[in-house]
Amino acid sequence: MRLPLRLLAALLHLLAWTSTLLNIHAMPPPPAVQCNRTTGSSASGCTLYNTYGAWGDRKDCHIPNVTYPTTEEQLRLAVAYANRNKIKVKVVSKFSHTIPKLACPMISTSGSEEALLVSTAKLDSSIEVDAENLAVTADAGVGLRELIDRVEEAGLSLVAAPYWEGVSVAGLISTGAHGSSWWGKGGAVHDHVIGLSLVVPARPSEGYAKIIRLEPQDPLFDAAKVSLGLLGVISKVKLSLERGFKRSIAYNFTDDDRFEEVYVDHAKKHEFADITWYPSKHKAVYRYDDRVPLNMSGNGVYDFIGFQSNSILISKSMRATENTLENARSVSGKCTLAATTVGSKELLANGLRNGLIFTGYPVVGRQGKIQTSGSCLYSPTADIMTTCAWDPRIKGLFFYETTAIFPSPKFGDFIRDVKKLRDLKPENFCGVDIYNGFLIRFIKSSRAYLGHSEDSVVVDFNYYRANEPSSPRLNQDVWEEVEQMAFFKYGAKPHWAKNRNLAFLNVQHKYPNFHKFIAAKEQLDPQNMFSSEWSDEIVFGKEMEAKGDGCALEGQCICSEDRHCSPDKGYFCQRGLVYKEARVCRYSPSSIS
Ligand SMILES: Cc1cc2nc3c(=O)[nH]c(=O)nc-3n(C[C@H](O)[C@H](O)[C@H](O)COP(=O)(O)OP(=O)(O)OC[C@H]3O[C@@H](n4cnc5c(N)ncnc54)[C@H](O)[C@@H]3O)c2cc1C
Ligand SMILES: *[C@@H]1O[C@H](CO)[C@@H](O)[C@H](O)[C@H]1NC(C)=O
Ligand SMILES: *[C@@H]1O[C@H](CO)[C@@H](O)[C@H](O)[C@H]1NC(C)=O
Ligand SMILES: *[C@@H]1O[C@H](CO)[C@@H](O)[C@H](O)[C@H]1NC(C)=O
Ligand SMILES: *[C@@H]1O[C@H](CO)[C@@H](O)[C@H](O)[C@H]1NC(C)=O
């Protein structure tokens, strides 16, 4: 096991270096909606995919009819068509990057039911920058990168954005996407929204659908900022901007002592602070990230390593290695991989570059080049074939992403608990450190009903997901315990665009204004046209009625009997080690009878 791992590590290093120097060509992600044209019928079936391939575990999302409006009026006609014919309608962006199946209109694959999917892939022509009033208005389907580039050309900056740029303007606000900041309006993009146009169903006399324009003083505004596509279709989004600025960034790779005590100070001291925690390595990485004036010298960029193109060969061998380590139950192999990953991130400053390469801290660059990245998305021609590492076509990375949002005061106690679990056996955490460890970010209190009403701390962690849903994963009891601690012991809220289903249990009771959101929905969409069984499952967070065998393996349930795990393969339903109320699937070979 040792040699191939070292080799892979060396390869990884090399690749990380070369891809920053060479311009390797990438294959863009597959389209979200794919149709079969083999049958002669015009109503031939289409399937909606998630860009991660995250929906393969259950029934595909079958789509009987999809439409690609290019104008607001075409969008209105599409909603009118659905309303007149009393069929379900859902919206999805060109990207479909959201992990829960919110955008899927129906369960049935029989084809007898009707439903309409509205794609905003072609609703992307207009970006109007109003420099005088520091605002930009964009069509719903405009990509975040395009929006930012236009804003920066006008000498302005969008202050908040998620770290990943492969999203649409309407899709990202709809799930509460965020970067990191407790300053000003804060790190969540929806708190920078100052106007929204929404297409909603209307009476026959009004033409079955109408466009409403919402402004901050409108009583529906706080419902519409984060709406999960449940209120209607957003046609335009207006965001507030600031005068263009630069940022100066340094990472401090240091020990993880007391980070659970200093996170508040860190967030208060630096406008765009975040922290990455690698528990198995006892390492915390503080991001010191502050705004500096435009005339400060520096043309740095942030091209996050995890979002850079990988050659298909490397992605596949990474995945193959991880599969092998899983099958061999090799904790030490995982730790070697984790050490290499964290080591190259430190060496390469996570993908920060002063110019062509990283030469040292601080890196100073324009906001538009620093906040968000995703270079694996571009360059359609192929010399060396490269993709995003998780591209479902290449058998590359496949992982779960747990994202929990805590009221700030509870976050320290959560980390103290996770540290207790870590200290029992630090190697068990190598599996998350192979990905991005625990990424800790900050979002400010928001008036959005499905946003966060107090200053909050977000933690994200990714870990191996098997291709075969029935395969248990190495140390899965650890991830399950952390997950249950976050969502049930500390009452954290799940990010709407990430997580496994169990994280959404009871979610509606965690939002004090949830009932106001539902009231707005009843007003705008009285027929529930924009809801489906899929989105109800997430939004109302109900427990499964009949828990199937193995349901805990993919986070469809919390185990209460061994059969919810995988007793054949030695995984039994047991208590948490630190959070005793947790019920997790733990490997315990001696229990096999
Ligand atoms: C690699 C990666 C990194 C990420 N990093 C971050 C991060 O740093 N921070 C963060 O917060 N999130 C992050 N995310 C999550 C991402 O921001 C969200 O999934 C976002 O919602 C995706 O936007 P989209 O345009 O792909 O929306 P989709 O997935 O297409 O849609 C999202 C939801 O919005 C609805 N919707 C879409 N368009 C409209 C419309 N016009 N009107 C009404 N409803 C609509 C859909 O029905 C669906 O419910 C990341 C995701 C990936 C894949
Ligand atoms: C196309 O049809 C084939 C055969 O019926 C099916 O297996 C496949 O999933 C379909 N693809 C899409 C995109 O619907
Ligand atoms: C699909 O939806 C459009 C409205 O967007 C409608 O005009 C068309 O007739 C529908 N096609 C089918 C086959 O239902
Ligand atoms: C890095 O963080 C450690 C621990 O907080 C601190 O002691 C040290 O001074 C920091 N280093 C830099 C360069 O800021
Ligand atoms: C930047 O501009 C400000 C005034 O706008 C000036 O005071 C400062 O000296 C300038 N700094 C540099 C590095 O040019």
XYZ file of C-alpha atoms and ligand atoms in Angstrom:
702
model
C 0.000 0.000 0.000
C 2.813 2.395 0.828
C 4.487 2.887 -2.518
C 1.464 3.550 -4.696
C 0.221 6.034 -2.137
C 3.510 7.916 -2.159
C 3.433 7.876 -5.903
C -0.047 9.237 -5.967
C 0.981 11.900 -3.494
C 3.854 12.932 -5.713
C 1.578 13.012 -8.720
C -0.883 15.155 -6.864
C 1.839 17.589 -5.977
C 3.066 17.746 -9.512
C -0.400 18.239 -10.860
C -1.191 20.981 -8.407
C 1.960 22.790 -9.538
C 1.587 22.270 -13.254
C -2.068 23.134 -13.401
C -1.234 26.515 -11.950
C 1.361 27.058 -14.684
C -0.136 25.473 -17.755
C -3.413 26.121 -19.378
C -4.948 22.699 -19.444
C -8.285 22.323 -21.177
C -11.376 21.311 -19.304
C -14.565 19.572 -20.181
C -17.500 21.654 -18.917
C -20.020 19.938 -16.650
C -22.777 17.903 -18.337
C -26.103 19.668 -18.923
C -28.518 19.348 -16.000
C -31.421 18.212 -18.178
C -30.816 15.406 -20.646
C -33.452 14.091 -23.027
C -33.982 10.937 -25.010
C -34.730 11.740 -28.586
C -34.845 8.126 -29.740
C -38.616 7.794 -29.624
C -40.568 9.702 -32.253
C -42.966 11.217 -29.748
C -42.435 14.881 -28.950
C -43.099 14.181 -25.290
C -40.103 11.848 -25.032
C -38.673 11.658 -21.571
C -36.017 13.809 -20.027
C -34.102 13.392 -16.811
C -32.928 16.110 -14.455
C -29.499 15.418 -13.051
C -27.571 16.962 -10.249
C -24.152 18.158 -11.321
C -22.503 16.008 -8.654
C -24.402 12.941 -9.774
C -25.858 13.066 -6.284
C -29.289 11.753 -7.203
C -28.302 8.391 -8.575
C -28.986 6.756 -5.234
C -32.750 6.789 -5.648
C -35.110 7.020 -8.542
C -33.959 9.437 -11.211
C -35.861 12.654 -11.595
C -38.059 12.078 -14.627
C -39.208 15.215 -16.451
C -42.056 14.940 -18.964
C -41.637 18.474 -20.298
C -38.950 21.105 -20.050
C -38.947 24.673 -21.285
C -36.129 27.180 -21.751
C -37.597 30.692 -21.692
C -35.304 33.474 -22.881
C -37.451 36.402 -21.756
C -39.522 37.304 -18.739
C -42.678 37.143 -20.881
C -41.887 33.604 -22.080
C -41.327 32.682 -18.468
C -44.710 34.161 -17.567
C -46.358 32.127 -20.341
C -44.744 28.936 -19.068
C -46.101 29.475 -15.562
C -49.492 30.392 -17.065
C -49.476 27.138 -19.049
C -48.803 25.135 -15.888
C -51.476 26.985 -13.952
C -54.095 26.650 -16.691
C -53.399 22.927 -16.950
C -53.088 22.464 -13.168
C -49.716 20.763 -13.343
C -46.691 20.936 -11.068
C -43.905 23.250 -12.060
C -40.335 23.532 -10.800
C -37.388 25.722 -11.715
C -33.794 24.737 -12.145
C -30.698 26.613 -13.255
C -28.312 25.529 -15.967
C -26.070 24.252 -13.184
C -28.349 22.318 -10.827
C -25.727 22.308 -8.115
C -28.052 21.810 -5.178
C -27.722 18.432 -3.505
C -31.226 17.923 -2.043
C -33.723 17.138 -4.753
C -35.612 20.423 -4.384
C -35.921 21.087 -8.104
C -37.558 17.781 -9.020
C -41.264 18.237 -9.856
C -42.578 14.703 -9.421
C -41.917 11.246 -8.067
C -43.626 9.088 -10.633
C -41.665 7.576 -13.485
C -44.762 6.109 -15.096
C -44.949 9.049 -17.472
C -48.703 9.354 -17.059
C -48.443 12.457 -14.926
C -47.708 15.855 -16.284
C -45.251 18.342 -14.906
C -43.231 21.198 -16.274
C -39.635 22.023 -15.570
C -38.549 25.584 -16.263
C -34.838 25.892 -16.895
C -33.213 29.292 -16.526
C -30.247 28.174 -18.644
C -31.218 30.619 -21.399
C -32.695 33.338 -19.220
C -29.347 35.029 -18.922
C -29.051 37.898 -21.367
C -29.423 40.950 -19.187
C -27.020 42.392 -16.616
C -27.651 46.066 -15.883
C -25.131 47.844 -13.702
C -26.410 51.058 -12.120
C -23.136 52.609 -11.013
C -24.762 55.729 -9.601
C -26.978 53.790 -7.235
C -24.454 51.012 -6.586
C -26.728 48.243 -7.817
C -26.923 45.543 -10.450
C -30.021 43.851 -11.855
C -29.556 40.514 -13.593
C -31.738 37.882 -15.204
C -32.302 34.859 -12.998
C -30.120 32.496 -15.027
C -27.045 34.729 -15.195
C -23.973 32.924 -13.904
C -22.250 34.324 -10.847
C -18.887 34.695 -12.632
C -20.386 36.691 -15.478
C -22.193 38.957 -13.047
C -19.048 39.605 -11.020
C -16.944 40.337 -14.106
C -19.478 42.925 -15.317
C -19.714 44.564 -11.922
C -15.927 44.782 -11.610
C -15.603 46.259 -15.119
C -17.755 49.116 -13.855
C -15.333 49.664 -10.968
C -17.665 48.138 -8.390
C -17.708 45.006 -6.260
C -20.275 42.503 -5.052
C -19.360 41.999 -1.419
C -20.784 38.529 -0.711
C -20.694 35.370 -2.813
C -20.346 31.649 -2.236
C -16.813 30.304 -2.726
C -17.973 28.348 -5.788
C -18.787 30.420 -8.877
C -20.639 27.759 -10.901
C -24.102 28.898 -9.804
C -26.878 31.127 -11.108
C -27.935 34.378 -9.497
C -31.464 33.186 -8.656
C -30.436 29.647 -7.690
C -27.826 30.796 -5.245
C -30.018 33.216 -3.314
C -32.856 30.689 -3.296
C -30.927 28.294 -1.062
C -29.282 30.925 1.140
C -25.802 30.581 -0.357
C -23.079 32.477 1.444
C -19.418 33.325 1.683
C -18.073 34.423 5.058
C -18.518 37.703 6.908
C -20.070 39.197 10.015
C -19.351 42.695 8.764
C -21.702 45.109 6.966
C -24.624 43.233 5.430
C -22.820 39.955 6.082
C -21.709 36.915 4.151
C -25.067 35.643 2.834
C -25.832 36.857 -0.676
C -29.577 37.168 -0.075
C -28.884 39.920 2.442
C -27.489 41.989 -0.422
C -30.672 41.604 -2.489
C -32.573 44.884 -2.861
C -35.156 43.865 -5.445
C -36.708 40.724 -6.891
C -39.097 40.007 -9.737
C -41.181 36.924 -9.281
C -43.519 35.154 -11.697
C -46.461 33.729 -9.785
C -49.754 32.069 -10.713
C -52.694 34.433 -11.227
C -56.423 34.370 -11.934
C -57.656 33.533 -15.445
C -58.656 37.174 -15.892
C -55.029 38.141 -15.266
C -53.759 35.656 -17.832
C -53.015 32.786 -15.388
C -49.630 34.202 -14.352
C -48.247 37.594 -13.447
C -44.975 39.281 -12.609
C -44.640 40.913 -9.227
C -41.782 43.258 -8.369
C -40.720 43.136 -4.738
C -38.717 45.733 -2.846
C -37.368 45.612 0.694
C -40.397 47.344 2.239
C -42.792 44.834 0.666
C -44.237 42.407 3.244
C -43.392 39.472 0.955
C -39.754 40.447 0.574
C -38.383 38.562 3.566
C -40.169 35.424 2.368
C -38.914 35.761 -1.206
C -35.197 36.311 -0.514
C -34.641 32.647 0.336
C -37.529 30.706 -1.172
C -36.222 27.330 -2.407
C -38.194 27.813 -5.619
C -41.429 27.346 -3.650
C -43.045 30.753 -4.140
C -42.777 31.148 -7.904
C -40.074 31.679 -10.478
C -37.626 34.505 -9.899
C -37.072 36.336 -13.171
C -34.736 39.113 -12.037
C -32.537 39.806 -9.048
C -31.268 43.222 -7.969
C -28.201 43.264 -5.731
C -26.507 46.095 -3.880
C -22.866 46.794 -4.663
C -20.014 48.773 -3.183
C -17.185 50.760 -4.726
C -14.550 48.388 -6.059
C -12.016 47.189 -3.537
C -9.165 44.782 -3.042
C -8.450 42.323 -0.296
C -5.264 41.285 1.431
C -5.131 37.662 2.506
C -2.825 35.453 4.511
C -3.391 31.929 5.779
C -1.909 30.903 9.083
C -1.499 27.126 9.283
C -1.154 26.639 13.021
C -2.235 24.346 15.860
C -5.888 23.903 16.709
C -5.662 24.821 20.403
C -8.421 27.157 21.494
C -9.821 27.886 18.053
C -13.218 27.095 19.570
C -12.619 30.058 21.881
C -11.155 32.589 19.487
C -13.470 32.186 16.499
C -15.643 35.127 17.551
C -12.672 37.482 17.833
C -11.306 36.210 14.544
C -14.588 36.957 12.753
C -14.839 40.382 14.345
C -11.283 41.307 13.508
C -11.199 40.342 9.827
C -13.971 41.211 7.387
C -13.765 37.962 5.356
C -12.366 35.658 8.014
C -12.774 31.916 7.925
C -11.111 28.937 9.635
C -10.329 25.485 8.281
C -9.888 22.783 10.870
C -8.075 19.525 10.144
C -8.943 17.490 13.245
C -6.705 14.494 12.548
C -3.732 16.809 12.122
C -4.542 19.000 15.144
C -4.306 21.881 12.738
C -6.342 25.055 12.311
C -5.877 27.412 9.399
C -6.885 30.979 10.054
C -7.729 33.088 7.072
C -6.749 36.697 7.773
C -8.637 38.481 5.094
C -9.236 42.221 5.035
C -10.417 44.868 2.643
C -7.738 47.203 1.277
C -8.009 50.164 -1.128
C -7.957 49.636 -4.889
C -4.706 51.518 -5.292
C -2.776 49.019 -3.178
C -0.508 47.051 -5.486
C -1.271 43.419 -6.199
C -3.134 41.406 -8.823
C -3.597 38.261 -6.837
C -6.249 35.653 -7.479
C -7.832 32.902 -5.499
C -8.248 29.762 -7.577
C -9.212 27.298 -4.883
C -7.363 24.009 -5.354
C -10.454 21.905 -4.867
C -12.195 23.712 -7.750
C -9.303 23.499 -10.223
C -9.360 21.136 -13.172
C -7.973 17.704 -12.665
C -6.886 15.402 -15.423
C -9.396 12.612 -15.642
C -6.641 10.145 -14.933
C -5.751 11.777 -11.628
C -9.367 12.079 -10.503
C -9.952 8.445 -11.308
C -6.845 7.245 -9.537
C -7.676 9.388 -6.509
C -11.060 7.744 -6.405
C -9.629 4.285 -7.022
C -7.168 4.806 -4.175
C -9.921 5.891 -1.855
C -12.028 2.896 -2.850
C -9.090 0.588 -2.208
C -8.429 2.109 1.199
C -12.098 1.788 2.058
C -12.195 -1.864 1.077
C -8.998 -2.577 2.960
C -10.333 -0.591 5.954
C -7.012 1.210 5.956
C -7.166 4.088 8.397
C -3.424 4.613 8.092
C -3.665 4.845 4.301
C -6.306 7.516 4.688
C -4.058 9.381 7.076
C -1.167 9.342 4.605
C -3.468 10.749 1.963
C -4.745 13.384 4.390
C -1.206 14.439 5.310
C -0.317 14.873 1.632
C -3.461 16.822 0.908
C -3.052 19.206 3.815
C 0.655 19.530 3.032
C 0.085 20.548 -0.569
C -2.629 22.974 0.441
C -0.205 24.662 2.783
C 2.487 24.761 0.124
C 0.119 26.180 -2.469
C -1.748 28.505 -0.109
C -5.015 26.704 -0.975
C -4.794 28.105 -4.495
C -4.023 31.753 -3.732
C -1.603 33.236 -6.245
C 0.187 36.564 -6.240
C 0.433 36.446 -10.015
C 1.158 33.334 -12.037
C 2.192 31.453 -8.932
C 2.117 31.790 -5.179
C 5.205 33.599 -3.959
C 4.238 34.556 -0.430
C 1.758 36.255 1.886
C -0.062 38.509 1.842
C -1.815 38.033 -1.460
C -3.509 41.241 -2.547
C -6.086 41.187 -5.312
C -9.395 42.520 -6.479
C -12.566 41.353 -4.803
C -13.809 39.918 -8.106
C -10.768 37.623 -8.333
C -10.605 36.652 -4.686
C -14.011 35.772 -3.328
C -15.194 33.003 -5.600
C -13.615 30.526 -8.005
C -14.235 27.450 -10.136
C -11.660 27.175 -12.906
C -12.621 23.542 -13.563
C -15.797 24.822 -15.238
C -14.204 26.331 -18.339
C -12.313 25.730 -21.599
C -14.513 23.466 -23.699
C -11.838 22.058 -26.031
C -9.865 19.048 -25.014
C -6.160 18.346 -25.365
C -5.526 16.788 -22.016
C -8.986 15.902 -20.789
C -9.730 17.561 -17.506
C -12.865 18.084 -15.472
C -14.054 19.068 -12.038
C -12.900 16.282 -9.738
C -16.473 15.179 -8.998
C -17.721 15.015 -12.594
C -20.174 12.091 -12.613
C -19.054 10.988 -16.103
C -15.547 10.014 -15.048
C -15.947 7.927 -11.882
C -14.152 10.643 -9.967
C -14.728 11.886 -6.449
C -18.058 11.133 -4.864
C -18.734 12.448 -1.398
C -21.256 13.657 1.109
C -21.358 17.225 2.180
C -22.697 18.022 5.628
C -23.258 21.710 6.323
C -24.590 22.810 9.703
C -25.381 26.369 10.718
C -25.118 27.221 14.436
C -26.141 30.252 16.436
C -22.687 31.599 17.284
C -22.729 30.935 21.073
C -23.428 27.212 20.609
C -20.622 26.628 18.149
C -17.813 26.497 20.743
C -19.561 23.723 22.692
C -20.114 21.756 19.521
C -16.403 21.892 18.709
C -15.497 20.913 22.284
C -17.627 17.788 21.802
C -16.087 17.006 18.432
C -12.640 17.409 19.964
C -13.575 14.848 22.644
C -14.561 12.429 19.914
C -11.405 13.230 17.965
C -9.192 12.689 21.007
C -10.503 9.133 21.398
C -8.816 8.272 18.103
C -7.592 11.145 15.921
C -6.886 8.854 12.936
C -10.602 8.298 12.562
C -10.857 11.857 11.287
C -8.380 11.447 8.426
C -11.298 10.759 6.102
C -12.570 14.354 6.349
C -9.096 15.824 6.176
C -8.621 14.237 2.744
C -11.353 16.620 1.611
C -11.417 20.067 3.178
C -11.443 19.274 6.872
C -14.062 21.365 8.651
C -14.543 24.672 6.850
C -15.869 27.255 9.292
C -17.529 30.416 7.997
C -19.595 33.283 9.335
C -23.010 34.647 8.372
C -24.698 37.632 9.888
C -28.233 37.730 11.248
C -30.842 38.099 8.531
C -34.497 39.062 8.197
C -35.099 36.366 5.573
C -37.652 33.914 7.003
C -35.596 30.945 5.778
C -32.325 32.678 6.642
C -30.692 32.889 10.064
C -32.115 35.303 12.590
C -28.897 35.585 14.604
C -25.188 35.838 13.881
C -24.215 32.324 12.906
C -21.297 30.020 12.278
C -21.414 27.533 9.408
C -19.409 24.362 9.339
C -18.988 22.217 6.224
C -17.338 18.835 5.997
C -17.124 16.345 3.160
C -16.454 12.641 3.296
C -16.356 9.584 1.124
C -19.607 8.323 -0.344
C -19.684 4.841 -1.785
C -20.985 4.375 -5.322
C -22.994 1.451 -4.099
C -25.524 2.784 -1.530
C -25.483 -0.482 0.377
C -21.724 -0.311 1.096
C -20.881 0.899 4.569
C -17.988 3.390 4.805
C -14.905 3.409 6.952
C -15.538 5.370 10.169
C -19.045 6.211 9.153
C -20.065 6.052 12.808
C -17.836 9.073 13.408
C -19.447 11.217 10.697
C -22.879 10.117 11.835
C -22.152 11.070 15.419
C -20.853 14.502 14.424
C -23.858 14.973 12.152
C -26.348 14.052 14.886
C -24.522 16.206 17.447
C -24.738 19.185 15.126
C -28.365 18.859 14.086
C -29.969 17.299 17.154
C -27.845 18.042 20.217
C -26.994 21.621 19.241
C -30.007 22.286 17.035
C -27.962 23.472 14.065
C -29.857 24.161 10.854
C -28.923 22.362 7.642
C -27.807 24.417 4.635
C -30.725 24.113 2.209
C -28.449 23.231 -0.712
C -26.423 20.471 0.961
C -26.770 17.587 3.413
C -28.356 14.188 3.570
C -32.059 13.839 4.254
C -31.793 13.101 7.954
C -30.300 16.539 8.578
C -33.668 18.051 7.654
C -35.636 16.189 10.349
C -37.695 18.747 12.200
C -36.126 21.610 10.275
C -39.282 23.715 10.176
C -39.250 24.051 13.969
C -35.781 25.558 13.888
C -36.980 28.621 11.999
C -38.978 31.041 14.175
C -40.534 32.591 11.059
C -41.267 29.383 9.206
C -45.026 29.962 9.545
C -44.627 33.378 7.918
C -42.908 31.739 4.973
C -45.768 29.245 4.645
C -48.305 32.075 4.865
C -46.514 33.844 1.995
C -46.552 30.613 0.016
C -50.284 30.198 0.554
C -50.798 33.721 -0.685
C -48.608 33.431 -3.804
C -49.069 29.770 -4.714
C -52.433 28.704 -3.259
C -52.568 25.567 -5.448
C -49.106 24.399 -4.311
C -48.006 24.244 -7.935
C -44.391 24.845 -6.948
C -44.209 22.038 -4.385
C -43.513 18.381 -5.001
C -43.125 15.314 -2.830
C -39.385 15.784 -3.201
C -39.306 19.330 -1.912
C -41.863 18.583 0.829
C -39.621 15.813 2.107
C -36.839 18.364 2.638
C -38.807 21.412 3.726
C -41.089 19.674 6.196
C -38.364 17.304 7.366
C -40.641 14.403 8.206
C -39.295 11.124 9.454
C -39.578 8.154 7.126
C -42.622 6.085 7.953
C -41.131 2.741 7.074
C -37.404 2.595 7.591
C -35.920 0.253 5.026
C -32.933 -2.029 5.434
C -29.714 -0.067 5.228
C -31.501 3.302 5.320
C -28.918 4.801 7.695
C -26.027 4.155 5.304
C -27.099 6.939 2.957
C -28.499 9.195 5.650
C -32.103 8.414 4.810
C -32.812 7.602 8.461
C -31.210 7.386 11.898
C -30.774 3.745 12.739
C -32.795 2.207 15.533
C -32.242 -1.434 14.582
C -29.215 -3.242 13.192
C -30.934 -3.848 9.879
C -30.901 -0.083 9.220
C -27.113 -0.450 9.035
C -25.423 -3.427 7.433
C -25.188 -6.328 9.861
C -23.961 -8.648 7.063
C -20.927 -6.476 6.604
C -20.326 -6.032 10.323
C -22.032 -2.654 10.845
C -24.475 -2.509 13.746
C -26.659 0.215 15.207
C -24.916 1.495 18.344
C -24.740 4.509 20.669
C -22.551 7.524 20.069
C -19.280 7.574 21.991
C -19.493 11.183 23.172
C -23.096 12.066 22.342
C -24.745 9.015 23.836
C -28.152 9.817 22.342
C -26.727 9.417 18.847
C -27.482 6.160 17.017
C -24.841 5.276 14.504
C -23.748 2.385 12.310
C -20.486 1.103 13.753
C -18.166 -1.626 12.499
C -17.941 -4.325 15.080
C -16.763 -7.543 13.475
C -16.921 -9.533 16.697
C -20.696 -9.050 16.744
C -21.199 -10.994 13.539
C -22.730 -14.260 14.604
C -18.594 22.808 -5.580
C -19.665 23.548 -4.839
C -19.304 24.499 -3.903
C -20.281 25.215 -3.220
N -19.886 26.181 -2.358
C -20.817 26.878 -1.674
C -20.454 27.916 -0.772
O -19.280 28.271 -0.644
N -21.422 28.508 -0.057
C -22.738 28.173 -0.203
O -23.575 28.730 0.488
N -23.114 27.241 -1.083
C -22.195 26.589 -1.808
N -22.592 25.629 -2.688
C -24.026 25.386 -2.861
C -24.603 26.290 -3.954
O -24.374 27.631 -3.676
C -26.100 26.102 -4.020
O -26.325 24.756 -4.327
C -26.810 26.983 -5.045
O -28.174 27.051 -4.706
C -26.683 26.420 -6.426
O -27.208 27.321 -7.346
P -27.761 26.811 -8.744
O -27.843 28.013 -9.599
O -27.010 25.631 -9.213
O -29.236 26.425 -8.289
P -30.112 25.112 -8.570
O -29.446 23.963 -7.927
O -30.485 25.040 -9.977
O -31.409 25.523 -7.741
C -31.368 25.728 -6.356
C -32.775 25.942 -5.812
O -33.228 27.197 -6.252
C -34.381 27.042 -7.041
N -34.252 27.966 -8.168
C -33.313 27.995 -9.143
N -33.560 29.011 -9.996
C -34.668 29.632 -9.552
C -35.461 30.732 -10.010
N -35.129 31.412 -11.105
N -36.551 31.085 -9.293
C -36.912 30.412 -8.188
N -36.232 29.368 -7.717
C -35.116 28.982 -8.382
C -34.432 25.590 -7.465
O -35.758 25.154 -7.653
C -33.785 24.921 -6.278
O -34.723 24.746 -5.243
C -21.652 24.935 -3.430
C -22.019 23.976 -4.360
C -21.047 23.302 -5.078
C -21.465 22.319 -6.110
C -33.104 7.068 -22.172
O -33.710 5.809 -22.371
C -32.979 4.731 -21.835
C -33.672 3.442 -22.243
O -35.033 3.531 -22.008
C -32.862 4.892 -20.323
O -32.126 3.832 -19.764
C -32.201 6.208 -20.022
O -32.175 6.432 -18.605
C -32.958 7.343 -20.685
N -32.230 8.583 -20.501
C -32.824 9.701 -20.165
C -31.935 10.897 -20.094
O -33.999 9.784 -19.902
C -44.554 21.729 -22.703
O -44.756 22.998 -22.082
C -45.023 24.065 -22.982
C -45.188 25.334 -22.149
O -43.939 25.740 -21.654
C -46.278 23.782 -23.778
O -46.508 24.815 -24.699
C -46.148 22.457 -24.482
O -47.356 22.152 -25.116
C -45.796 21.354 -23.492
N -45.531 20.126 -24.214
C -46.051 18.968 -23.859
C -45.684 17.802 -24.724
O -46.790 18.837 -22.903
C -0.676 32.126 13.789
O -1.543 31.742 14.823
C -0.877 31.484 16.047
C -1.914 30.931 17.009
O -3.054 31.730 17.049
C -0.226 32.752 16.567
O 0.447 32.501 17.762
C 0.751 33.247 15.500
O 1.266 34.481 15.904
C 0.041 33.401 14.168
N 1.012 33.709 13.144
C 0.903 34.742 12.338
C 1.954 34.872 11.295
O -0.004 35.544 12.416
C -4.160 55.449 -2.332
O -5.038 56.546 -2.433
C -5.171 57.319 -1.227
C -6.168 58.430 -1.461
O -7.196 58.047 -2.315
C -3.830 57.907 -0.858
O -3.956 58.595 0.374
C -2.827 56.788 -0.712
O -1.532 57.323 -0.489
C -2.765 55.942 -1.979
N -1.917 54.780 -1.717
C -1.067 54.323 -2.625
C -0.306 53.099 -2.228
O -0.928 54.818 -3.711
